[in-house]
Short mmCIF file of C-alpha atoms and ligand atoms in Angstrom, two decimals:
data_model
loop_
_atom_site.label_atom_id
_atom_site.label_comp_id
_atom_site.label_asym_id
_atom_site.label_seq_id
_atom_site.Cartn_x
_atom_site.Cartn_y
_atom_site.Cartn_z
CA UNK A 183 75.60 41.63 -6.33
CA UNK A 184 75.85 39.13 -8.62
CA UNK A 185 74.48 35.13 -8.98
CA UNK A 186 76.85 32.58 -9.95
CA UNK A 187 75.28 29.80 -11.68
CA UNK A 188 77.36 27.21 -13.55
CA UNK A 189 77.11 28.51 -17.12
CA UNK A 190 74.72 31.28 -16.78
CA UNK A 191 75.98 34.57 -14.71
CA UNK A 192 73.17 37.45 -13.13
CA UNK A 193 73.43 40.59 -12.14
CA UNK A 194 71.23 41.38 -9.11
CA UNK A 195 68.63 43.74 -10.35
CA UNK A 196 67.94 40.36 -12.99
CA UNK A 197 68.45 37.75 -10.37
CA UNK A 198 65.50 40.07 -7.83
CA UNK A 199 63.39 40.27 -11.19
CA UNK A 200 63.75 36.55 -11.53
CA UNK A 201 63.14 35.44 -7.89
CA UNK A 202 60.05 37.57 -7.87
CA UNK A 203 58.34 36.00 -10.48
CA UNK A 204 59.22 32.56 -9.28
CA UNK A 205 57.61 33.88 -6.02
CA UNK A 206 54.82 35.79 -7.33
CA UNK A 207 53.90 32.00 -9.82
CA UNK A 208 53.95 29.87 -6.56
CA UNK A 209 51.78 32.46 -4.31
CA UNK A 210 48.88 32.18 -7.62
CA UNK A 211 49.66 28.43 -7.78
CA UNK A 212 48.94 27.94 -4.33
CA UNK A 213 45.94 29.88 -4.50
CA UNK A 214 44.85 27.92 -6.89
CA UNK A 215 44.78 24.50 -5.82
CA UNK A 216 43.77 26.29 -2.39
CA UNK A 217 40.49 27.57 -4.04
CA UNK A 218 39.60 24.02 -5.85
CA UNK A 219 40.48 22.01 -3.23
CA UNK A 220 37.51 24.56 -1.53
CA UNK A 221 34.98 23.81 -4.42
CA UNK A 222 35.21 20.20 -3.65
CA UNK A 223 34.95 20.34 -0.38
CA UNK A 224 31.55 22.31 -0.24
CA UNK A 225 30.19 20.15 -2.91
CA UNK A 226 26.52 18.41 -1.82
CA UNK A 227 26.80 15.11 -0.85
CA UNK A 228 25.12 13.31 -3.20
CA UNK A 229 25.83 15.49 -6.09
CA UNK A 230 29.58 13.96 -7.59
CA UNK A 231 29.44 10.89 -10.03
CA UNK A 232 28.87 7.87 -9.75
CA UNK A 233 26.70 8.98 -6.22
CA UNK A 234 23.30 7.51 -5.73
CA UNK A 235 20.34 9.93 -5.78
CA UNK A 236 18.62 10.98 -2.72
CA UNK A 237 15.06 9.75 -2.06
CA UNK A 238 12.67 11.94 -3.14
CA UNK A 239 9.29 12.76 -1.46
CA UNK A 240 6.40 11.07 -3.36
CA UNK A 241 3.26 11.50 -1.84
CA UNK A 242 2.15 12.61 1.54
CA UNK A 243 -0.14 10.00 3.42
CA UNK A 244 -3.14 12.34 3.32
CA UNK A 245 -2.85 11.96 -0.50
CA UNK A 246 -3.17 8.29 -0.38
CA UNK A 247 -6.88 7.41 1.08
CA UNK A 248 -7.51 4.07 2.78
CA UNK A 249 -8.95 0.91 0.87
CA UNK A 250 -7.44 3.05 -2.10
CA UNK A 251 -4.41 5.07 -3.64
CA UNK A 252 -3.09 7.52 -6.28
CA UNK A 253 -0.74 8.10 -8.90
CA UNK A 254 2.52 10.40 -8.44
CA UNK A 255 4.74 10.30 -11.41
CA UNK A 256 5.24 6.82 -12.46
CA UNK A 257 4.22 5.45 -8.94
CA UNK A 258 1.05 3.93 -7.83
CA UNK A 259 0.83 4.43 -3.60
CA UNK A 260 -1.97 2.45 -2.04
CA UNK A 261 -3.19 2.10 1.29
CA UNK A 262 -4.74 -1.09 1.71
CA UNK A 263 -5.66 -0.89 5.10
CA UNK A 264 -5.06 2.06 7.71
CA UNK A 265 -1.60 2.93 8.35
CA UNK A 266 -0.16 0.33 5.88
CA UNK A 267 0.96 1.79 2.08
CA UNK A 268 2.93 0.61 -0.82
CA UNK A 269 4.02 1.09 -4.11
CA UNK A 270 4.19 0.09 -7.74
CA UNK A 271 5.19 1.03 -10.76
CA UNK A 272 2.51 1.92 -12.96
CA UNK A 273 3.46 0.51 -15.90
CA UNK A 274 1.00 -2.62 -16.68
CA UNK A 275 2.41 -5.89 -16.87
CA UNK A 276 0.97 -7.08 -19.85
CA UNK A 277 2.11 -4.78 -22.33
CA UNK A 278 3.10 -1.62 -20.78
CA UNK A 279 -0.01 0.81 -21.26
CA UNK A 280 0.31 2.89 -17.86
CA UNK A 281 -2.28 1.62 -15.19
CA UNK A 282 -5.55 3.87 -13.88
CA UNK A 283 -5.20 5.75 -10.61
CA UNK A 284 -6.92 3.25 -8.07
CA UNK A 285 -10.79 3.37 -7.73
CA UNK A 286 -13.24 0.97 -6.02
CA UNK A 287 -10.42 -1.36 -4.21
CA UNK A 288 -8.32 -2.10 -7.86
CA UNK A 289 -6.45 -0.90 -10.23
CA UNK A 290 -7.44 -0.55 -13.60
CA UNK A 291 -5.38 -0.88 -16.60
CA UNK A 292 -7.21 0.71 -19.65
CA UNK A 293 -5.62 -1.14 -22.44
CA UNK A 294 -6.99 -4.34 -22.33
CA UNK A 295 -8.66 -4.26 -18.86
CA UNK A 296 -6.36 -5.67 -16.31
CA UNK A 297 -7.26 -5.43 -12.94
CA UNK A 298 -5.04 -5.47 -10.20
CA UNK A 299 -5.60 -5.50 -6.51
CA UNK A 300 -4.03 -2.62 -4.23
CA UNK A 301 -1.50 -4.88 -3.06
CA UNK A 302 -0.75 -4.98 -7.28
CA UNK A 303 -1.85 -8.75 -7.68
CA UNK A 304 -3.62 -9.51 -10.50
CA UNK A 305 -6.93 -10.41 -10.34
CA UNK A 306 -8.12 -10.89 -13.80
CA UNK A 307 -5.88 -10.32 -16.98
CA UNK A 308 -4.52 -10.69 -19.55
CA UNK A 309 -1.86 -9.46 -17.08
CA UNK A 310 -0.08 -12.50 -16.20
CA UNK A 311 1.97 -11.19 -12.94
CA UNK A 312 1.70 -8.26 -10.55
CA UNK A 313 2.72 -4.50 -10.98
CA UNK A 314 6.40 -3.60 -10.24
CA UNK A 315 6.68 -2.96 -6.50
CA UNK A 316 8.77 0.22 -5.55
CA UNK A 317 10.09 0.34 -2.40
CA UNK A 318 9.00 3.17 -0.20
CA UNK A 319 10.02 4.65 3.19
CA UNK A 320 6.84 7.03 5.50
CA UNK A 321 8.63 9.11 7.62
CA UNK A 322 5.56 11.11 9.09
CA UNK A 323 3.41 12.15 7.01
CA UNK A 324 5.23 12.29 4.15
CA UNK A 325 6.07 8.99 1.85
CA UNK A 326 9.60 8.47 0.30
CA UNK A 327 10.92 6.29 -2.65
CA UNK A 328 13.69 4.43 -1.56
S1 FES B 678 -1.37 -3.33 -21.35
FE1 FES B 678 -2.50 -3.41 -19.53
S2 FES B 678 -3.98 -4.92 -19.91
FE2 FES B 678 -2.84 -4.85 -21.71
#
């Protein structure tokens, strides 16, 4: 057996050797795309480019007392009153010295003795406005950054 193909002429053991690397090239190909199209498919939510980060757990509410707070990270949690908590960063507003953990009702900055209240109003500088708030989500017992 032979191929006829305008200008080039195969006999058929080179026209079977031909058609089964043609074959064997698209089988791999197609495996290929078949095993990234996989990869992307299994791929955490959350974890391409350009994707916003999940909220991560903070604190959890036995960690924060009442009438006070504590410091996770960069994050001040309070709990003003039973039940009710929220956050700051702790970066002081007056020229960026990182705040005390809360003690006594306030919070303390160390530099130049700032006081905020747990709500992160100031109440006597030289701050001149109120910590960063961070917002924050309690699911449970546990407390989330949002
Ligand atoms: S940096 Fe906090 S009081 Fe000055």
């Amino acid at each position: 057996m032979t191929a006829d193909i305008p200008g080039l002429r195969l006999d058929r053991r080179t026209a079977l050797a031909v058609t089964g690397a043609a074959a064997t090239a698209l089988t791999l190909a197609g495996c290929d795309t078949y095993g990234a199209n996989e990869a992307a498919s299994t791929a955490p939510a959350g974890a391409g480019p350009g994707k916003q980060q999940q909220p991560a757990e903070l604190a959890t509410t036995a960690e924060v007392p009442v009438g006070g707070g504590v410091v996770k990270g960069d994050t001040v949690i309070t709990q003003p009153t039973a039940g009710s908590y929220q956050a700051f960063s702790n970066v002081c507003t007056h020229l960026g010295c990182k705040v005390n953990e809360p003690a006594d009702g306030k919070i303390v900055c160390p530099c130049h003795n700032s006081v905020f209240g747990l709500d992160g109003a100031v109440l006597s500088g030289p701050a001149g406005r109120p910590l960063d708030s961070r917002g924050i989500r309690v699911e449970g017992d546990r407390i989330f950054s949002e």
